[in-house]
PDB file of C-alpha atoms in Angstrom:
ATOM      1  CA  UNK O  93       0.000   0.000   0.000  1.00  0.00           C
ATOM      2  CA  UNK O  94       1.570   3.287  -1.095  1.00  0.00           C
ATOM      3  CA  UNK O  95       1.535   6.627   0.636  1.00  0.00           C
ATOM      4  CA  UNK O  96      -1.590   8.708   0.188  1.00  0.00           C
ATOM      5  CA  UNK O  97      -1.333  12.192  -1.302  1.00  0.00           C
ATOM      6  CA  UNK O  98      -1.546  15.027   1.174  1.00  0.00           C
ATOM      7  CA  UNK O  99      -3.458  17.323  -1.165  1.00  0.00           C
ATOM      8  CA  UNK O 100      -6.301  16.733  -3.582  1.00  0.00           C
ATOM      9  CA  UNK O 101      -7.752  19.531  -5.648  1.00  0.00           C
ATOM     10  CA  UNK O 102     -10.536  19.348  -8.203  1.00  0.00           C
ATOM     11  CA  UNK O 103     -11.630  22.713  -9.525  1.00  0.00           C
ATOM     12  CA  UNK O 104     -14.167  21.425 -12.046  1.00  0.00           C
ATOM     13  CA  UNK O 105     -15.614  18.955  -9.545  1.00  0.00           C
ATOM     14  CA  UNK O 106     -15.788  21.707  -6.901  1.00  0.00           C
ATOM     15  CA  UNK O 107     -14.290  19.435  -4.241  1.00  0.00           C
ATOM     16  CA  UNK O 108     -11.164  20.436  -2.396  1.00  0.00           C
ATOM     17  CA  UNK O 109      -9.609  18.187   0.236  1.00  0.00           C
ATOM     18  CA  UNK O 110      -6.522  18.806   2.303  1.00  0.00           C
ATOM     19  CA  UNK O 111      -5.044  16.395   4.810  1.00  0.00           C
ATOM     20  CA  UNK O 112      -2.581  18.191   7.007  1.00  0.00           C
ATOM     21  CA  UNK O 113      -1.722  17.058  10.511  1.00  0.00           C
ATOM     22  CA  UNK O 114      -5.047  15.294  10.963  1.00  0.00           C
ATOM     23  CA  UNK O 115      -7.217  18.128   9.649  1.00  0.00           C
ATOM     24  CA  UNK O 116      -9.536  17.477   6.702  1.00  0.00           C
ATOM     25  CA  UNK O 117     -11.150  20.348   4.843  1.00  0.00           C
ATOM     26  CA  UNK O 118     -13.684  19.588   2.123  1.00  0.00           C
ATOM     27  CA  UNK O 119     -15.482  22.310   0.209  1.00  0.00           C
ATOM     28  CA  UNK O 120     -18.873  21.092  -0.937  1.00  0.00           C
ATOM     29  CA  UNK O 121     -20.588  23.197  -3.552  1.00  0.00           C
ATOM     30  CA  UNK O 122     -24.399  23.273  -3.615  1.00  0.00           C
ATOM     31  CA  UNK O 123     -25.876  20.378  -5.562  1.00  0.00           C
ATOM     32  CA  UNK O 124     -28.680  20.942  -8.049  1.00  0.00           C
ATOM     33  CA  UNK O 125     -30.754  18.000  -6.785  1.00  0.00           C
ATOM     34  CA  UNK O 126     -32.216  17.302  -3.377  1.00  0.00           C
ATOM     35  CA  UNK O 127     -30.236  15.148  -0.971  1.00  0.00           C
ATOM     36  CA  UNK O 128     -31.741  12.353   1.095  1.00  0.00           C
ATOM     37  CA  UNK O 129     -30.786  13.834   4.490  1.00  0.00           C
ATOM     38  CA  UNK O 130     -29.867  17.356   5.642  1.00  0.00           C
ATOM     39  CA  UNK O 131     -26.268  16.371   6.483  1.00  0.00           C
ATOM     40  CA  UNK O 132     -25.536  14.070   3.547  1.00  0.00           C
ATOM     41  CA  UNK O 133     -21.866  13.941   2.546  1.00  0.00           C
ATOM     42  CA  UNK O 134     -20.489  13.196  -0.925  1.00  0.00           C
ATOM     43  CA  UNK O 135     -19.626   9.531  -1.469  1.00  0.00           C
ATOM     44  CA  UNK O 136     -16.185  10.631  -2.727  1.00  0.00           C
ATOM     45  CA  UNK O 137     -15.439  12.241   0.657  1.00  0.00           C
ATOM     46  CA  UNK O 138     -16.490   9.137   2.570  1.00  0.00           C
ATOM     47  CA  UNK O 139     -14.409   6.948   0.221  1.00  0.00           C
ATOM     48  CA  UNK O 140     -11.356   8.991   1.237  1.00  0.00           C
ATOM     49  CA  UNK O 141     -12.213   8.582   4.918  1.00  0.00           C
ATOM     50  CA  UNK O 142     -12.723   4.800   4.801  1.00  0.00           C
ATOM     51  CA  UNK O 143      -9.692   4.201   2.576  1.00  0.00           C
ATOM     52  CA  UNK O 144      -7.308   5.324   5.343  1.00  0.00           C
ATOM     53  CA  UNK O 145      -8.231   2.556   7.786  1.00  0.00           C
ATOM     54  CA  UNK O 146      -8.482  -1.229   7.948  1.00  0.00           C
ATOM     55  CA  UNK O 147     -11.151  -3.533   9.371  1.00  0.00           C
ATOM     56  CA  UNK O 148     -14.908  -3.174   9.555  1.00  0.00           C
ATOM     57  CA  UNK O 149     -16.394   0.326   9.349  1.00  0.00           C
ATOM     58  CA  UNK O 150     -19.228   1.009  11.827  1.00  0.00           C
ATOM     59  CA  UNK O 151     -21.539   3.965  11.202  1.00  0.00           C
ATOM     60  CA  UNK O 152     -23.911   4.331  14.194  1.00  0.00           C
ATOM     61  CA  UNK O 153     -25.759   7.246  12.528  1.00  0.00           C
ATOM     62  CA  UNK O 154     -26.113   5.825   9.011  1.00  0.00           C
ATOM     63  CA  UNK O 155     -28.578   8.354   7.617  1.00  0.00           C
ATOM     64  CA  UNK O 156     -28.946   7.722   3.882  1.00  0.00           C
ATOM     65  CA  UNK O 157     -26.101   5.186   3.743  1.00  0.00           C
ATOM     66  CA  UNK O 158     -23.349   7.238   2.109  1.00  0.00           C
ATOM     67  CA  UNK O 159     -20.656   5.608   4.251  1.00  0.00           C
ATOM     68  CA  UNK O 160     -22.009   2.172   3.344  1.00  0.00           C
ATOM     69  CA  UNK O 161     -21.880   3.008  -0.369  1.00  0.00           C
ATOM     70  CA  UNK O 162     -18.293   4.241   0.048  1.00  0.00           C
ATOM     71  CA  UNK O 163     -17.335   1.024   1.854  1.00  0.00           C
ATOM     72  CA  UNK O 164     -18.783  -1.121  -0.917  1.00  0.00           C
ATOM     73  CA  UNK O 165     -16.860   0.874  -3.518  1.00  0.00           C
ATOM     74  CA  UNK O 166     -13.667   0.427  -1.482  1.00  0.00           C
ATOM     75  CA  UNK O 167     -14.294  -3.281  -0.776  1.00  0.00           C
ATOM     76  CA  UNK O 168     -14.634  -2.683   2.969  1.00  0.00           C
ATOM     77  CA  UNK O 169     -16.921  -4.515   5.432  1.00  0.00           C
ATOM     78  CA  UNK O 170     -19.616  -2.197   6.808  1.00  0.00           C
ATOM     79  CA  UNK O 171     -22.122  -2.127   9.677  1.00  0.00           C
ATOM     80  CA  UNK O 172     -24.716   0.652   9.597  1.00  0.00           C
ATOM     81  CA  UNK O 173     -27.174   1.621  12.335  1.00  0.00           C
ATOM     82  CA  UNK O 174     -30.051   4.084  11.840  1.00  0.00           C
ATOM     83  CA  UNK O 175     -32.942   4.869  14.204  1.00  0.00           C
ATOM     84  CA  UNK O 176     -35.148   6.641  11.626  1.00  0.00           C
ATOM     85  CA  UNK O 177     -37.106   4.054   9.615  1.00  0.00           C
ATOM     86  CA  UNK O 178     -37.436   6.317   6.548  1.00  0.00           C
ATOM     87  CA  UNK O 179     -33.701   7.041   6.400  1.00  0.00           C
ATOM     88  CA  UNK O 180     -32.991   3.352   6.987  1.00  0.00           C
ATOM     89  CA  UNK O 181     -35.089   2.379   3.950  1.00  0.00           C
ATOM     90  CA  UNK O 182     -33.252   4.938   1.791  1.00  0.00           C
ATOM     91  CA  UNK O 183     -29.894   3.655   3.075  1.00  0.00           C
ATOM     92  CA  UNK O 184     -30.870   0.044   2.458  1.00  0.00           C
ATOM     93  CA  UNK O 185     -31.849   0.881  -1.113  1.00  0.00           C
ATOM     94  CA  UNK O 186     -28.646   2.856  -1.807  1.00  0.00           C
ATOM     95  CA  UNK O 187     -26.356   0.217  -0.288  1.00  0.00           C
ATOM     96  CA  UNK O 188     -28.159  -2.560  -2.162  1.00  0.00           C
ATOM     97  CA  UNK O 189     -27.848  -0.633  -5.440  1.00  0.00           C
ATOM     98  CA  UNK O 190     -24.132  -0.019  -4.840  1.00  0.00           C
ATOM     99  CA  UNK O 191     -23.645  -3.705  -4.057  1.00  0.00           C
ATOM    100  CA  UNK O 192     -25.320  -4.729  -7.336  1.00  0.00           C
ATOM    101  CA  UNK O 193     -23.413  -2.191  -9.455  1.00  0.00           C
ATOM    102  CA  UNK O 194     -20.256  -3.611 -11.027  1.00  0.00           C
ATOM    103  CA  UNK O 195     -17.037  -1.853 -10.151  1.00  0.00           C
ATOM    104  CA  UNK O 196     -15.120  -0.251 -13.001  1.00  0.00           C
ATOM    105  CA  UNK O 197     -11.921  -1.338 -11.288  1.00  0.00           C
ATOM    106  CA  UNK O 198     -12.812  -4.924 -10.369  1.00  0.00           C
ATOM    107  CA  UNK O 199      -9.994  -7.400 -10.826  1.00  0.00           C
TER     108      UNK O 199
END
């Protein structure tokens, strides 16, 4: 496993991430479509977060399942917990869809 870059910059994608001494900054531009939850994060951000660790990822506040989708894309085991039944159904649908979608980078 190689070293991860300390700086990622995507002007056209509007996402900027810096990792410096444990601090992550991610600029999220407004999205044209509605999100599933008020605090939904981009899957690309959560993929960065889960790619830096090993083992099973546990998300006790799963919301719409973005972390679960990121884990599937990264080939990571995932446990998600959500108290809101409506959010749980959305998360279940998104995680199931991600699990059925073939990876572009599958070996």
